[in-house]
PDB file of C-alpha atoms in Angstrom:
ATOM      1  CA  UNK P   1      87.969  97.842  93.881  1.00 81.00           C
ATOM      2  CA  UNK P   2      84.162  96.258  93.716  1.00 82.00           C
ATOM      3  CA  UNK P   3      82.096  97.824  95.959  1.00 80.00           C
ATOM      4  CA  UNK P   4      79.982  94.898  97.761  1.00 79.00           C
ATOM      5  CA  UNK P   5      80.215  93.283 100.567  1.00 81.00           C
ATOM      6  CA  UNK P   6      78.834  89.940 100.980  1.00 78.00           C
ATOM      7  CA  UNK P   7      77.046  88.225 103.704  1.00 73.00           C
ATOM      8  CA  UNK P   8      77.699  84.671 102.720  1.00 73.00           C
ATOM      9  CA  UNK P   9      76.351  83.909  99.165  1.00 72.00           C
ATOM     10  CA  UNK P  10      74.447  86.866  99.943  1.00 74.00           C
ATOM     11  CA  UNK P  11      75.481  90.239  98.014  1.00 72.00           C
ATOM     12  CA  UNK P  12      74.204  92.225 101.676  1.00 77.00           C
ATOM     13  CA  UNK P  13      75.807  95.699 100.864  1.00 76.00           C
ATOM     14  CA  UNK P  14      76.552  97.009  97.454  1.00 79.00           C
ATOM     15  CA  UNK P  15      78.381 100.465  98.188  1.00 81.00           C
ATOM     16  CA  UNK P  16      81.336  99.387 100.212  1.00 84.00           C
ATOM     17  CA  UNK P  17      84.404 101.780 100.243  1.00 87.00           C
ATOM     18  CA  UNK P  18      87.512  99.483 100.590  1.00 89.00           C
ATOM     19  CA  UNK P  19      90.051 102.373 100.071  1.00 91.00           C
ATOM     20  CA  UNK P  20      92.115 104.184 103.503  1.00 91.00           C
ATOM     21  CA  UNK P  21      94.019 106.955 102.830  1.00 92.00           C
ATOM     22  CA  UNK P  22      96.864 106.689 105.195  1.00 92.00           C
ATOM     23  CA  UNK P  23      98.643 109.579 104.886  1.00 90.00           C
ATOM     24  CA  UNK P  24      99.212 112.121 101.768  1.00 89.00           C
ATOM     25  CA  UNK P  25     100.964 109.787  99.555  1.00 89.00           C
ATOM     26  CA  UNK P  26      99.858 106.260 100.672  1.00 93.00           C
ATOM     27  CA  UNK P  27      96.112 104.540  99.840  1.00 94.00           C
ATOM     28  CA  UNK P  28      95.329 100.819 101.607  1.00 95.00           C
ATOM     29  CA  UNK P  29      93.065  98.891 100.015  1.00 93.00           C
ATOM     30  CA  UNK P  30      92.232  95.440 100.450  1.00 92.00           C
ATOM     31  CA  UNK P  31      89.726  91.894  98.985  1.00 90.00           C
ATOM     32  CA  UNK P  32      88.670  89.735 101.423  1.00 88.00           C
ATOM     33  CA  UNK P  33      86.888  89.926 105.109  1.00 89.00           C
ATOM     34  CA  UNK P  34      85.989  93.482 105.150  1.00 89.00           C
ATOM     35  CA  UNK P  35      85.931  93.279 108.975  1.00 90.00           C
ATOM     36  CA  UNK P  36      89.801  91.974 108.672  1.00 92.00           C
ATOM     37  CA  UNK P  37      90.161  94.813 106.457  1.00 92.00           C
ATOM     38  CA  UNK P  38      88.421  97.128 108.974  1.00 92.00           C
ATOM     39  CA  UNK P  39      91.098  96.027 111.686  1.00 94.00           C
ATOM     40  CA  UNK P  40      94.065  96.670 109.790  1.00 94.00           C
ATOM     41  CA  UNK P  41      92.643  99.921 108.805  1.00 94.00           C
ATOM     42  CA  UNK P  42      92.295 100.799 112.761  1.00 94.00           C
ATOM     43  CA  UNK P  43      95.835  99.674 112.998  1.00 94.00           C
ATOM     44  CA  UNK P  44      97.325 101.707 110.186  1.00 93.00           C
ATOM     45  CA  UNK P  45      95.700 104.717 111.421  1.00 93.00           C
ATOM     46  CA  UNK P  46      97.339 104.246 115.227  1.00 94.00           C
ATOM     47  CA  UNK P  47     100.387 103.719 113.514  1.00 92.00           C
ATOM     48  CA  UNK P  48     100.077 106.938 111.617  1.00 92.00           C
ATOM     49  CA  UNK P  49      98.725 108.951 114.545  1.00 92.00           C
ATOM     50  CA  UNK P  50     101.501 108.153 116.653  1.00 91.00           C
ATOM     51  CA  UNK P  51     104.115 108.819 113.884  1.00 88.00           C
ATOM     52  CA  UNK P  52     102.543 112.302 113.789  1.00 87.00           C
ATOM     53  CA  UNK P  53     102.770 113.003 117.110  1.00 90.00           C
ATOM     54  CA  UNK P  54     105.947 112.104 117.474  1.00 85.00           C
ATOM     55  CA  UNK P  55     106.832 115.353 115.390  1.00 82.00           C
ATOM     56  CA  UNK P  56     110.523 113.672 114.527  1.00 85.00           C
ATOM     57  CA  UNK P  57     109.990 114.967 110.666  1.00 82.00           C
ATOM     58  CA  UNK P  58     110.070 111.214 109.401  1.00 84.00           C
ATOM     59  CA  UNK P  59     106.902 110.480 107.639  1.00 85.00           C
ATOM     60  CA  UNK P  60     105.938 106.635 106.959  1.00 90.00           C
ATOM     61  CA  UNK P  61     106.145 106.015 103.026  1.00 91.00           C
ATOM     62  CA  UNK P  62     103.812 102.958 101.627  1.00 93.00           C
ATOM     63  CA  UNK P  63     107.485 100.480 101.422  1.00 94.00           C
ATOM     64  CA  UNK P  64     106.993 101.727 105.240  1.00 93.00           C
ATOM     65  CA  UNK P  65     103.398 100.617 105.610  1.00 94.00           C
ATOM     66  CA  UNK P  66     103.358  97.772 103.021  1.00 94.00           C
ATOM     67  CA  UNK P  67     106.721  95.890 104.997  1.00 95.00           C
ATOM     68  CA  UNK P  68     104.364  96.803 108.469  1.00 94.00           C
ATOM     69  CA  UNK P  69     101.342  95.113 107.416  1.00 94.00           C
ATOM     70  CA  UNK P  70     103.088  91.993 106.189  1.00 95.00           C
ATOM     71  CA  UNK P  71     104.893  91.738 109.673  1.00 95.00           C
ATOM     72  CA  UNK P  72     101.321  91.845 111.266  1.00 95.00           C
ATOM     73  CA  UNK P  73     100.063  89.772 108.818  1.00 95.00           C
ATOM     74  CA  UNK P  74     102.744  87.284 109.659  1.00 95.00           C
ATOM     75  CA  UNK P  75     102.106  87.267 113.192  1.00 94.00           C
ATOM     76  CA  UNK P  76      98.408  86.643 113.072  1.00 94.00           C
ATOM     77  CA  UNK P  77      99.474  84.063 110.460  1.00 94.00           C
ATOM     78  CA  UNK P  78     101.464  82.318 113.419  1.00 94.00           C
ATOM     79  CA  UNK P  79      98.781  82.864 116.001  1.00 93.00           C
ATOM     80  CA  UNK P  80      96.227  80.633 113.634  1.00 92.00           C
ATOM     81  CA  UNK P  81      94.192  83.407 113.418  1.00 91.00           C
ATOM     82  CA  UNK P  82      95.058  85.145 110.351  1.00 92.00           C
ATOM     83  CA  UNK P  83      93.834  87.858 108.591  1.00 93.00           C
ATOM     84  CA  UNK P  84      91.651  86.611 105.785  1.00 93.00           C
ATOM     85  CA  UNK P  85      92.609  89.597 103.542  1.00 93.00           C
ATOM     86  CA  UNK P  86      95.295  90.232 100.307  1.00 93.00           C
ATOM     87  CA  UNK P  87      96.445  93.400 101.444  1.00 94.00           C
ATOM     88  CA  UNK P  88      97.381  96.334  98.575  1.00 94.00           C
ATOM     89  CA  UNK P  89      99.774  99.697  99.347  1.00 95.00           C
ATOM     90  CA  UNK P  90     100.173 101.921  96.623  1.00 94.00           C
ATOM     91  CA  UNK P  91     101.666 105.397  97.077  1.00 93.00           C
ATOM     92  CA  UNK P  92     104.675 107.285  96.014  1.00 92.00           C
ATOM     93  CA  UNK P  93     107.840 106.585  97.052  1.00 92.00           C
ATOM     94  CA  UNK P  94     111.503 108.726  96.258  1.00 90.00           C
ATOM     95  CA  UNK P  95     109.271 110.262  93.891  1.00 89.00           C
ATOM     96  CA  UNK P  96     108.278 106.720  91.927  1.00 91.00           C
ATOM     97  CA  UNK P  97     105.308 104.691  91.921  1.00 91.00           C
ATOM     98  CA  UNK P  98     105.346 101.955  94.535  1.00 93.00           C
ATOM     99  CA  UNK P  99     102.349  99.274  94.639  1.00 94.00           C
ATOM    100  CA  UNK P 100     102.603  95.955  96.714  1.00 95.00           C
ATOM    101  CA  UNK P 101     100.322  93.278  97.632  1.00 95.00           C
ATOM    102  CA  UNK P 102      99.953  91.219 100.653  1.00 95.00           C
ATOM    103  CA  UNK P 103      98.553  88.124 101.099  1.00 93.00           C
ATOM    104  CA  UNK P 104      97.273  86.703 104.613  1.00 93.00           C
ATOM    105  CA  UNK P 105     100.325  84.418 105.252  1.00 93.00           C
ATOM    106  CA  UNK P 106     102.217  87.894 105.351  1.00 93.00           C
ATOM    107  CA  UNK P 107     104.390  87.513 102.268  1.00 93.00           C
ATOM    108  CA  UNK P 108     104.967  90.678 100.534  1.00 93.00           C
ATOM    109  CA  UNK P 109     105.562  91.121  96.744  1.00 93.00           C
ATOM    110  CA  UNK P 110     105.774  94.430  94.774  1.00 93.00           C
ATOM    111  CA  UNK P 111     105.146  94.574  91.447  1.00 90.00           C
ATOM    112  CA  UNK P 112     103.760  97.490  88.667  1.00 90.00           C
ATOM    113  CA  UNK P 113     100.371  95.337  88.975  1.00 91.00           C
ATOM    114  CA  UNK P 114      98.926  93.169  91.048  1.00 92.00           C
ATOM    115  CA  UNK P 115      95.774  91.465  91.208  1.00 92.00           C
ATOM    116  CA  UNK P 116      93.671  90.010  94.138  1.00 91.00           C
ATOM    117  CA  UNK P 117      90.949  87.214  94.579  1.00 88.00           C
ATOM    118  CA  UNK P 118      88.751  86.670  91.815  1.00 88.00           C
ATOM    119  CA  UNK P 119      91.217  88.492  89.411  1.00 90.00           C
ATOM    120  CA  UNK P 120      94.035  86.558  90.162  1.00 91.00           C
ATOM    121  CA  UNK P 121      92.563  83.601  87.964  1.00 91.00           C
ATOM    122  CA  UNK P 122      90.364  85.452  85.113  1.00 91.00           C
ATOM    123  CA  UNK P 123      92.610  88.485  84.670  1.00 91.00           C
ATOM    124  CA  UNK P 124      96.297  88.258  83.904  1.00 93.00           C
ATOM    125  CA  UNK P 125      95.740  87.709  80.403  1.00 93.00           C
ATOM    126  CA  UNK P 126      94.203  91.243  80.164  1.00 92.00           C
ATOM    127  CA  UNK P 127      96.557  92.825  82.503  1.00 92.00           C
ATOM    128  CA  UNK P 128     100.057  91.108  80.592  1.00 90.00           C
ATOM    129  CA  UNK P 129      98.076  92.116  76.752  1.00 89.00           C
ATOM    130  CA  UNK P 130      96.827  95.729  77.687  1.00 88.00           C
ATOM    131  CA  UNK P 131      99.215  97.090  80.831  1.00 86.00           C
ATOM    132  CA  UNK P 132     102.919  98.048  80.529  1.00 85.00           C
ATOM    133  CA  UNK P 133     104.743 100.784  83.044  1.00 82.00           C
ATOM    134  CA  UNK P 134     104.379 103.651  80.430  1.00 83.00           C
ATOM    135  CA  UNK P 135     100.614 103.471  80.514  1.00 83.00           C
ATOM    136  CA  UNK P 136      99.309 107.135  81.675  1.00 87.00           C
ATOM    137  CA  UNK P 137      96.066 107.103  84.032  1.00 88.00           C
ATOM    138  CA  UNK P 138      93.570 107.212  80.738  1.00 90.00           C
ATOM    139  CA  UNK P 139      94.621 103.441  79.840  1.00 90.00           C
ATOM    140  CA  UNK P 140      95.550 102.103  83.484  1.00 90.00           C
ATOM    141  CA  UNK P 141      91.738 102.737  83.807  1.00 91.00           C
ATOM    142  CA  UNK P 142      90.539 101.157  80.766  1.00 92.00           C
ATOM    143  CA  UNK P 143      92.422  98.141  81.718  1.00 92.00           C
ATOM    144  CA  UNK P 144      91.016  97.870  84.684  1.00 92.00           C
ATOM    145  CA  UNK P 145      87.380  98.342  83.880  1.00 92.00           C
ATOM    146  CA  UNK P 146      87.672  95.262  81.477  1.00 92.00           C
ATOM    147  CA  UNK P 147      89.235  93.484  84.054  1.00 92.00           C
ATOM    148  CA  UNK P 148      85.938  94.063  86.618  1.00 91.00           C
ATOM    149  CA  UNK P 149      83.771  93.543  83.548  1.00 91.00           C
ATOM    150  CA  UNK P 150      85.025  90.269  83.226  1.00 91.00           C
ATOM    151  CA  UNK P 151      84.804  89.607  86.915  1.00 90.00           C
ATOM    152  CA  UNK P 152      81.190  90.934  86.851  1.00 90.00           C
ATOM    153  CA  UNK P 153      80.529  88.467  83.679  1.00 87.00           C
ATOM    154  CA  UNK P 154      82.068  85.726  85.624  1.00 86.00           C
ATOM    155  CA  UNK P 155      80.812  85.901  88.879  1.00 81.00           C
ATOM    156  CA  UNK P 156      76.990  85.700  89.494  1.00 75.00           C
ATOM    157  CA  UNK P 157      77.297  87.246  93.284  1.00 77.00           C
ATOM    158  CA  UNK P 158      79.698  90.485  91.786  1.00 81.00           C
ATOM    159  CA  UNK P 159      78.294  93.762  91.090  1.00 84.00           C
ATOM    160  CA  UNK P 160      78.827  96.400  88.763  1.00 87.00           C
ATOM    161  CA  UNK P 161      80.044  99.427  90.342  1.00 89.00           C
ATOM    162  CA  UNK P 162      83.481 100.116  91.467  1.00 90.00           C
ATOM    163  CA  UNK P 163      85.696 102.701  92.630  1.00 92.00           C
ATOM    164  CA  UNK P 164      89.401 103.772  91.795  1.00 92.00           C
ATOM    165  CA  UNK P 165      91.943 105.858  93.648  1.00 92.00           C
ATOM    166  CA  UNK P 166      94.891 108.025  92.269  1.00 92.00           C
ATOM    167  CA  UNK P 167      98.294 108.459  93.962  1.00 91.00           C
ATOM    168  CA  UNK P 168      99.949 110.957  92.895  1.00 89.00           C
ATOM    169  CA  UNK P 169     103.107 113.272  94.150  1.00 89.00           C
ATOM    170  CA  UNK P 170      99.386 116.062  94.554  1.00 90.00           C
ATOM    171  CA  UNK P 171      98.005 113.243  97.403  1.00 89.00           C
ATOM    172  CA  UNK P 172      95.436 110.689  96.717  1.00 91.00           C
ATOM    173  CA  UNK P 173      92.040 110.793  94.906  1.00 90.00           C
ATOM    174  CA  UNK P 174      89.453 108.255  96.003  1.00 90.00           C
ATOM    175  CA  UNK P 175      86.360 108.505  92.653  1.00 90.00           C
ATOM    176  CA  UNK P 176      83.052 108.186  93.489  1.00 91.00           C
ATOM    177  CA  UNK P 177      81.530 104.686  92.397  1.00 89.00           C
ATOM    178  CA  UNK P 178      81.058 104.076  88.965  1.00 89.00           C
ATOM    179  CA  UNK P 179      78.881 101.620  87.109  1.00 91.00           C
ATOM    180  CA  UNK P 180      80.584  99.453  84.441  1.00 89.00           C
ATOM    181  CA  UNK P 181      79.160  99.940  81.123  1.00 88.00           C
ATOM    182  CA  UNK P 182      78.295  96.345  80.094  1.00 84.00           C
ATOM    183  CA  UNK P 183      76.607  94.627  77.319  1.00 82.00           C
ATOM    184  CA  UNK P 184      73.799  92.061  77.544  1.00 80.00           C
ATOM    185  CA  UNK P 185      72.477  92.122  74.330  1.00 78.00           C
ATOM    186  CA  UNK P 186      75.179  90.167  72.129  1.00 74.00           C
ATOM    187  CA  UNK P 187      73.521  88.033  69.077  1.00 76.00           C
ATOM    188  CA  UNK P 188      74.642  85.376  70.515  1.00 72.00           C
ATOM    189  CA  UNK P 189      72.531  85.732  73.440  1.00 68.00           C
ATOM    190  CA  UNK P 190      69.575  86.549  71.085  1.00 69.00           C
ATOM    191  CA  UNK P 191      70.015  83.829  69.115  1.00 72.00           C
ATOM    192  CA  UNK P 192      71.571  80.653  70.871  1.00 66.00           C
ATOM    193  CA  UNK P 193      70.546  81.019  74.000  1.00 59.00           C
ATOM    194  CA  UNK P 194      67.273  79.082  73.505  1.00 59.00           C
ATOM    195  CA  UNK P 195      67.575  75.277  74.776  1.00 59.00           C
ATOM    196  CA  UNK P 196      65.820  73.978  71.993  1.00 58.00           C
ATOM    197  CA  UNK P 197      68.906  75.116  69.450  1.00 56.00           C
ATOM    198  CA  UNK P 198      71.025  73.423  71.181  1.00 54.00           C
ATOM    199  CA  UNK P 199      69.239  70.139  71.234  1.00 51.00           C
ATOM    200  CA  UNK P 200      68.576  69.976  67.148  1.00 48.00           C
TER     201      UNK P 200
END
């Protein structure tokens, strides 16, 4: 995930963490209103606080968490008040991968990737051409570093840092930000990008 948050057209704060981690084996993320994002992070963490206290040896698995959030999705959906977020769960489920998305109308769909805002128009041809279910964590990062640098490219309000998070059968690693290695300096730019060129 990008790491701004914007206030209007207005890139206002540019180190933004938009991961939660739920529990040891489940990591929310989400695009969109961060304060909608906020909200549904309050309410995953009640839901997980009262789970624990109820000391019944059942722990909430991301399936768990990603068929909860599409209820309340739903609901607020049917209130006309939605939340104006595309929810992702990843986590580990039976001892697989699990990753779903969420999107404010509340409908659920799981997939091996999923992309949300911005990237759901500029990146599937990078995602179908570079991603497949063998990839190990090396190349599932690659891919999606070109798939922010693109965004970044694309989008005059985006910035260039990010941050990724790991789920593994260990727990969940949330990296520090990184800033995307980019490139600004193409001949192209040198060379055609005065007006007068383009005019002859």
């Amino acid at each position: 995930m990008d790491t701004t948050s914007s206030y209007g057209k207005m890139a206002m704060y540019k180190n933004v963490n938009k991961f939660e981690v739920i529990n040891q084996q489940t990591v929310y993320a989400a695009s969109g209103e961060v304060s909608d994002f906020q909200e549904l992070t309050r309410f995953l963490r009640e839901v997980e606080r009262r789970s624990l206290n109820a000391a019944d040896g059942y722990t909430h698995n991301a399936h768990d968490y990603a068929n909860l959030l599409a209820r309340k999705q739903y609901q607020m959906r049917n209130k006309g008040d939605p939340f104006l977020v595309q929810s992702v769960i990843g986590g580990i489920v039976d001892g697989k991968p699990y990753l779903a998305v969420i999107d404010p109308f509340g409908t659920p769909l799981q997939k091996t990737a999923v992309l949300t805002g911005y990237a759901r128009y500029l990146c599937p041809p990078i995602v179908q051409n570079y991603w497949d279910e063998t990839a190990d964590e090396e190349k599932a990062r690659r891919v999606v570093e070109e798939c922010f640098k693109v965004l970044f490219y694309r989008d005059a309000k985006a910035v260039d840092r990010i941050q990724i998070a790991i789920v593994t059968e260990r727990g969940v690693t949330i990296d520090e930000p990184i800033k995307l290695k980019t490139k600004w300096d193409h001949e192209a730019f040198l060379t055609r990008a005065n007006e007068k060129l383009h005019t002859q």
